[in-house]
Short mmCIF file of C-alpha atoms in Angstrom, two decimals:
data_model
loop_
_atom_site.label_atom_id
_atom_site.label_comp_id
_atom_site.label_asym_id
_atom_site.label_seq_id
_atom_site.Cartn_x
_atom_site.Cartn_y
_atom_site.Cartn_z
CA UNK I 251 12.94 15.72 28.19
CA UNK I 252 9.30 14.04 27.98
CA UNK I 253 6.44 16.48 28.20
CA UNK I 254 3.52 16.77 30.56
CA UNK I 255 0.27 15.15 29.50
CA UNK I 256 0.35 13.09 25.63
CA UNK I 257 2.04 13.28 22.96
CA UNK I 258 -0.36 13.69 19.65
CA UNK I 259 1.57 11.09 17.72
CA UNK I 260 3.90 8.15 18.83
CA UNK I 261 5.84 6.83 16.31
CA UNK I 262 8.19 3.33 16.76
CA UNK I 263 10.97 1.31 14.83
CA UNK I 264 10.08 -2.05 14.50
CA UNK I 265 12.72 -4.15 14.59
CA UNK I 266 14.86 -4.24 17.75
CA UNK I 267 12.78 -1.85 19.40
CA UNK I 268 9.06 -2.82 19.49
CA UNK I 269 9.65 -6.05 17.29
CA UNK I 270 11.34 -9.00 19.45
CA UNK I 271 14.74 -11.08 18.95
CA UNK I 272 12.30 -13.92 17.85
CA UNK I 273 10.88 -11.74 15.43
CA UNK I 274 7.32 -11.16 17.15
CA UNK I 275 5.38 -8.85 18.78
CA UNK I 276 3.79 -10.07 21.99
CA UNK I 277 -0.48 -9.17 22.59
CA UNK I 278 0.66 -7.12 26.07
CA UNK I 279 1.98 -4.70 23.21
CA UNK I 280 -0.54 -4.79 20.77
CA UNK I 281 -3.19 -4.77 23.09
CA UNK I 282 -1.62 -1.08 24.63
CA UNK I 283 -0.84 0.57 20.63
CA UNK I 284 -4.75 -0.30 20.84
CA UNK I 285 -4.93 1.85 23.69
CA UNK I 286 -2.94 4.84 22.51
CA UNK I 287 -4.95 4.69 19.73
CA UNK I 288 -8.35 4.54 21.25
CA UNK I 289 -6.88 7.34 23.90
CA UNK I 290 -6.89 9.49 20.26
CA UNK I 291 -3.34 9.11 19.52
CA UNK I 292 -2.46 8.33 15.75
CA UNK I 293 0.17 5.11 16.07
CA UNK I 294 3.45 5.18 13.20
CA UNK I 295 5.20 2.42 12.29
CA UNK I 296 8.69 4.49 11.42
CA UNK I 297 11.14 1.20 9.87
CA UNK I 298 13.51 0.53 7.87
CA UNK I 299 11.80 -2.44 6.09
CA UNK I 300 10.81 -1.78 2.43
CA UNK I 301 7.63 -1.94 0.80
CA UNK I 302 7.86 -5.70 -0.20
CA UNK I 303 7.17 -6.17 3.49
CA UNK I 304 4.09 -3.98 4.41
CA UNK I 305 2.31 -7.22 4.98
CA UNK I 306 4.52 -8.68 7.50
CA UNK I 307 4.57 -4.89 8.65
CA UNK I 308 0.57 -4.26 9.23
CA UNK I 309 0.76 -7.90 10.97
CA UNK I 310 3.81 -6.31 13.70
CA UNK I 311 1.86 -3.09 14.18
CA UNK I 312 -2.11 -3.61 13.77
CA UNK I 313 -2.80 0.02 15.21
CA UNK I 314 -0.72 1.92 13.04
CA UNK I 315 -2.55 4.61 10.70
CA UNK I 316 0.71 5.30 8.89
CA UNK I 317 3.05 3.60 7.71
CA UNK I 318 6.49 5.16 6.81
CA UNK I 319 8.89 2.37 5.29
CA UNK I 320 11.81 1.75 3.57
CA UNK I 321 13.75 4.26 5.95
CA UNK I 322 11.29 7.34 5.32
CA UNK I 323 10.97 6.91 1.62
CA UNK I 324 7.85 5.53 1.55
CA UNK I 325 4.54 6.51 3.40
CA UNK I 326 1.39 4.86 3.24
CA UNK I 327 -1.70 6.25 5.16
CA UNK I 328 -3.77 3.65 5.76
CA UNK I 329 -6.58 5.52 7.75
CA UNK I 330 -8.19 6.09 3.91
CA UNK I 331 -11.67 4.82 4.07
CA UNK I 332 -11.15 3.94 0.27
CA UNK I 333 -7.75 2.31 0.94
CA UNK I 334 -4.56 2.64 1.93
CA UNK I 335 -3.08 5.32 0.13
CA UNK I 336 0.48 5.97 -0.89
CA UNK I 337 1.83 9.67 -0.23
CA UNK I 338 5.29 9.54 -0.67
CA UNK I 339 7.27 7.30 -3.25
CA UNK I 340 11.32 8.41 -3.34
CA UNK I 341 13.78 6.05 -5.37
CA UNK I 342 17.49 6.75 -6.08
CA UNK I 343 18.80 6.55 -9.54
CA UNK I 344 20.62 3.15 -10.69
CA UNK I 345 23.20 5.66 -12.69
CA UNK I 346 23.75 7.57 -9.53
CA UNK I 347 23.84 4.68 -7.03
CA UNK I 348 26.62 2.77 -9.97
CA UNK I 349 28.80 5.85 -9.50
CA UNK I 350 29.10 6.40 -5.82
CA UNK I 351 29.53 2.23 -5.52
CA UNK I 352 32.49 2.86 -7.68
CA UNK I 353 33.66 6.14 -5.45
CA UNK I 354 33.28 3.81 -2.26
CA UNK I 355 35.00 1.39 -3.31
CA UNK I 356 38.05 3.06 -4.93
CA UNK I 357 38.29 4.22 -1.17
CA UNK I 358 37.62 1.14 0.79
CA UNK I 359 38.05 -1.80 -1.70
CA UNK I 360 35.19 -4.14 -3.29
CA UNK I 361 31.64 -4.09 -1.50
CA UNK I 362 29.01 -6.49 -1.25
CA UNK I 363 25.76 -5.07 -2.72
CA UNK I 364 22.55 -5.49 -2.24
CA UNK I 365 19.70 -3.48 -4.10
CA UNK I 366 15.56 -3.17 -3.29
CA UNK I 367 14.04 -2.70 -6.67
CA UNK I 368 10.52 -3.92 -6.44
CA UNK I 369 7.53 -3.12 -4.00
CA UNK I 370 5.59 -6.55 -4.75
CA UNK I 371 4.72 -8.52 -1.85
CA UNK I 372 7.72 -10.70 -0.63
CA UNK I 373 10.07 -9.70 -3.46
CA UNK I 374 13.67 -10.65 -3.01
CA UNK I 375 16.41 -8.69 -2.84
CA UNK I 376 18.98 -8.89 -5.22
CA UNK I 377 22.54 -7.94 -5.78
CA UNK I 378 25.41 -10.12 -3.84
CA UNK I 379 24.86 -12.70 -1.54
CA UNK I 380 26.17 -12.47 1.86
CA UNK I 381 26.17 -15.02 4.62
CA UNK I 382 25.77 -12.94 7.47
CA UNK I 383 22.11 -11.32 5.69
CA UNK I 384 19.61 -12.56 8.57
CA UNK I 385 16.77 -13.04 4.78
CA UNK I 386 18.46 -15.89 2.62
CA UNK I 387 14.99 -16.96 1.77
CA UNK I 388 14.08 -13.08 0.11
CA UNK I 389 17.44 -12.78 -2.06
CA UNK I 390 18.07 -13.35 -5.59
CA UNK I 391 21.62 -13.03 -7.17
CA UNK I 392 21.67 -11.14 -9.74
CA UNK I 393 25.01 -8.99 -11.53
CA UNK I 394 26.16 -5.51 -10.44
CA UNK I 395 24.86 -3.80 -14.14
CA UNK I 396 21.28 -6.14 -13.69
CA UNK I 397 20.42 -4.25 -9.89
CA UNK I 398 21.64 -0.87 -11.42
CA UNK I 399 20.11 -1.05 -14.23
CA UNK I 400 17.36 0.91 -13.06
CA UNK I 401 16.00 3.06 -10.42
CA UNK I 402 16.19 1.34 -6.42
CA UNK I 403 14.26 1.90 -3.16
CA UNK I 404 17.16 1.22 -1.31
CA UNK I 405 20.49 -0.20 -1.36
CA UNK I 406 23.15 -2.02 1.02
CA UNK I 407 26.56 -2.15 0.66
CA UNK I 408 29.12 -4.10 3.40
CA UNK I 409 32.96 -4.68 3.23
CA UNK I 410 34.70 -7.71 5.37
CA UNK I 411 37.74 -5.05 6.18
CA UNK I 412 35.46 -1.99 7.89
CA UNK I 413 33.07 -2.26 10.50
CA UNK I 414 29.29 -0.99 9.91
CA UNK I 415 30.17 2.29 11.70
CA UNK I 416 33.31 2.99 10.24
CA UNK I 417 32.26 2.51 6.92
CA UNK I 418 29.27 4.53 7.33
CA UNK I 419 31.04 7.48 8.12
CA UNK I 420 33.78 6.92 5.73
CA UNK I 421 31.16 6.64 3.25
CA UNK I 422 29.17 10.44 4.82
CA UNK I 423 32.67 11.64 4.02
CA UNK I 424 32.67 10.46 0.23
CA UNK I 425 29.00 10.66 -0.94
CA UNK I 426 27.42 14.13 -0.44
CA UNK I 427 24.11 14.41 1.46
CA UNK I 428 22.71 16.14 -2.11
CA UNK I 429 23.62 12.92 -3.60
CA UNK I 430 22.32 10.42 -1.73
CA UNK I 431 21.09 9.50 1.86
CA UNK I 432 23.06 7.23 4.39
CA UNK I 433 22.50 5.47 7.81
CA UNK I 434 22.42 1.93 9.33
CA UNK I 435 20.14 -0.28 10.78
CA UNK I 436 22.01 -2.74 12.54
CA UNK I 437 22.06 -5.29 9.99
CA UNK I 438 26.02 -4.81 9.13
CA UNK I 439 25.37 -2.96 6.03
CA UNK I 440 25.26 0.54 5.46
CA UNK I 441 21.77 2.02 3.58
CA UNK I 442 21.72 4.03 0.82
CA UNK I 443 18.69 5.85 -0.14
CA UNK I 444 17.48 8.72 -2.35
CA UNK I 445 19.36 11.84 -0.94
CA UNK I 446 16.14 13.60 1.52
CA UNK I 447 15.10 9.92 2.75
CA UNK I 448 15.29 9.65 6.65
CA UNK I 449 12.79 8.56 9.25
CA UNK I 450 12.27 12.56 9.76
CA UNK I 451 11.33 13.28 6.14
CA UNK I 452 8.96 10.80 5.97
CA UNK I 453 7.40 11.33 9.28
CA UNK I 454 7.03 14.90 8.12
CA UNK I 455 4.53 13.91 5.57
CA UNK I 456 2.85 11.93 7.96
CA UNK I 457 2.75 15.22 10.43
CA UNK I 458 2.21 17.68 7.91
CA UNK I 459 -1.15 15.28 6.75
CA UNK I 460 -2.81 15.43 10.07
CA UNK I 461 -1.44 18.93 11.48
CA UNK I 462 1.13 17.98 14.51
CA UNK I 463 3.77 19.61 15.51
CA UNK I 464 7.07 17.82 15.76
CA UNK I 465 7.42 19.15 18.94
CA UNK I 466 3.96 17.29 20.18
CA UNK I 467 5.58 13.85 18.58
CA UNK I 468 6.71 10.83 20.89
CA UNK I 469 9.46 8.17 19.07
CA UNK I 470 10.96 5.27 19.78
CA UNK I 471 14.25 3.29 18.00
CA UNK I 472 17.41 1.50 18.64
CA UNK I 473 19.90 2.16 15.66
CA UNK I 474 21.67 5.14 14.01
CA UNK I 475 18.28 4.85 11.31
CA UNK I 476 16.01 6.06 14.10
CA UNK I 477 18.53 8.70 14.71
CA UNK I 478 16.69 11.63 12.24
CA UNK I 479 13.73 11.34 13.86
CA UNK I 480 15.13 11.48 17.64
CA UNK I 481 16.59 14.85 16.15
CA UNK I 482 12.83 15.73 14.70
CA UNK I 483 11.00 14.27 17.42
CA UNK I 484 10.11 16.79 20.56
CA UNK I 485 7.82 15.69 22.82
CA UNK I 486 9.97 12.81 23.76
CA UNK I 487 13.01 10.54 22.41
CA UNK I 488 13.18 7.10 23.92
CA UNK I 489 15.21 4.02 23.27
CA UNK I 490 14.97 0.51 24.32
CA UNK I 491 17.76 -0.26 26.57
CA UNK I 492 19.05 -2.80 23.97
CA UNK I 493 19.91 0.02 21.29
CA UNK I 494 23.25 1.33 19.81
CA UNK I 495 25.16 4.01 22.12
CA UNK I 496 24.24 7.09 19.44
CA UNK I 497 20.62 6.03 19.97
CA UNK I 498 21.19 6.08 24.13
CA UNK I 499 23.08 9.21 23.90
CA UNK I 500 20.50 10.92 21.63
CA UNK I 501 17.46 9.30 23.87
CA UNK I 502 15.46 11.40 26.57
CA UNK I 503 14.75 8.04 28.45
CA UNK I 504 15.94 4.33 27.96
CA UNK I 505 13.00 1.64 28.33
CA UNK I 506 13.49 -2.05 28.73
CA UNK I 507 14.54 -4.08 25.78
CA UNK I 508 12.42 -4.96 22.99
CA UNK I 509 12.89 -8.76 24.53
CA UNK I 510 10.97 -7.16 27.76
CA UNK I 511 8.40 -4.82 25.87
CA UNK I 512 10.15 -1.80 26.47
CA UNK I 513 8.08 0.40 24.36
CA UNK I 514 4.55 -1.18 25.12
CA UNK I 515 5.95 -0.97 29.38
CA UNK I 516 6.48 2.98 28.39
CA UNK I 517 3.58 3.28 26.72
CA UNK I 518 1.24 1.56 29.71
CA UNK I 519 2.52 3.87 32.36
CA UNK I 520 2.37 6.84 30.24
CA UNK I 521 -1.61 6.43 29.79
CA UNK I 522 -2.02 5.52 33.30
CA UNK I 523 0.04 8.46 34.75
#
């Protein structure tokens, strides 16, 4: 359960937990992530989004010192006088990601796959197109050997015969955790990222930089991504009341929805308690 008094770092997923269905982020919550942070508080941004999007990122979450992207493989502190500075910077090998494709799908049949290679601003994805990816506009198509040709940020993978969840852990039970690093973010594909990469790891750095505990850290989340960090996290777990069950069940507390401003409604009363 939550702790007496504050946390010394809150940490939130973006979207579907403090980003809205219409994809913004109303000024009730910015203008209380200003308030944790003037109360002394360091802010996270803990997502799933890659580095391509740290723009559209710093524009969700204006009071975050840190950001940790890409599912925990990359953190940027951005408290740097000099400039935001990049402290962690974890890719997964094309040769390794083009062999455990081909062990997933000798077990489930042919995937759709998607690779993250580059960390320019507003690069596409590439790999193969799928109607049901919510970011037509960022996508390039490009062959199987061209997106594994060299090393990735991150990679999706989806089948039409296996729900998200079921192919998730099918996939836990054919890729070893050495190998690579597996989750879902509630966008129908499964993630696969450098084995080590979670929302934990990469909130680790952030802790380990400015000398919390995780036992003094508040998060929030909605999907099975956020789910390393609820395990990390001990001052308090909380989901928005719109998130998967395993986030719910793993959750100290459920807030509103991120359509009501569950997190900033959390965060209010906890610095007026």
């Amino acid at each position: 359960m939550t702790r007496p008094g504050l946390p010394k770092l809150v940490a939130t997923d973006l979207d579907g937990t403090l980003v809205r269905s219409d994809e913004t982020v109303s000024a009730y919550t910015h203008e209380v992530l200003d308030r944790v942070r003037a109360a002394g508080i360091p802010v996270v941004c803990a997502t799933g989004r890659g580095p391509r999007l740290t723009e559209l990122t710093r524009n969700d979450i204006r009071a975050a010192d840190f950001l940790v992207m890409a599912g925990g493989g990359r953190v940027v502190d951005q408290s740097d006088p000099a400039g935001p500075l990049v402290l962690r910077d974890e890719r997964l090998s094309g040769e390794v990601l083009a062999r455990l494709v081909a062990d997933l799908e000798t077990a489930v049949g042919p995937l759709t796959v998607m690779v993250e290679a580059s960390d320019e601003h507003d690069a596409p994805l590439w790999g193969d197109y799928h109607p049901s990816w919510p970011y037509p506009d960022r996508f390039e198509t490009r062959t199987r050997d061209e997106c594994l040709s060299g090393d990735v940020i991150k990679a999706f993978a989806r089948t039409a015969e296996h729900h998200v969840d079921t192919l998730l852990e099918t996939a836990r039970r054919i890729i070893p955790a050495e190998v690579a690093s597996l989750t879902q973010a509630g966008l129908g594909f499964i993630e696969i990222c450098a084995p080590g990469v979670d929302k934990a790891s990469g909130l680790t750095v952030v802790a380990q930089r400015l000398g919390v505990d995780p036992a003094e850290v508040l998060v929030f989340g909605d999907m099975p991504n956020d789910l390393p960090m609820f395990a990390w996290a001990g001052w308090g777990r909380v989901a928005v009341s719109n998130a998967h069950p395993a986030v719910r069940a793993a959750s100290d507390e459920v807030t509103l929805r991120n359509d009501d401003d569950g997190v900033a409604v959390y965060l209010d009363r906890l610095l007026s308690r």
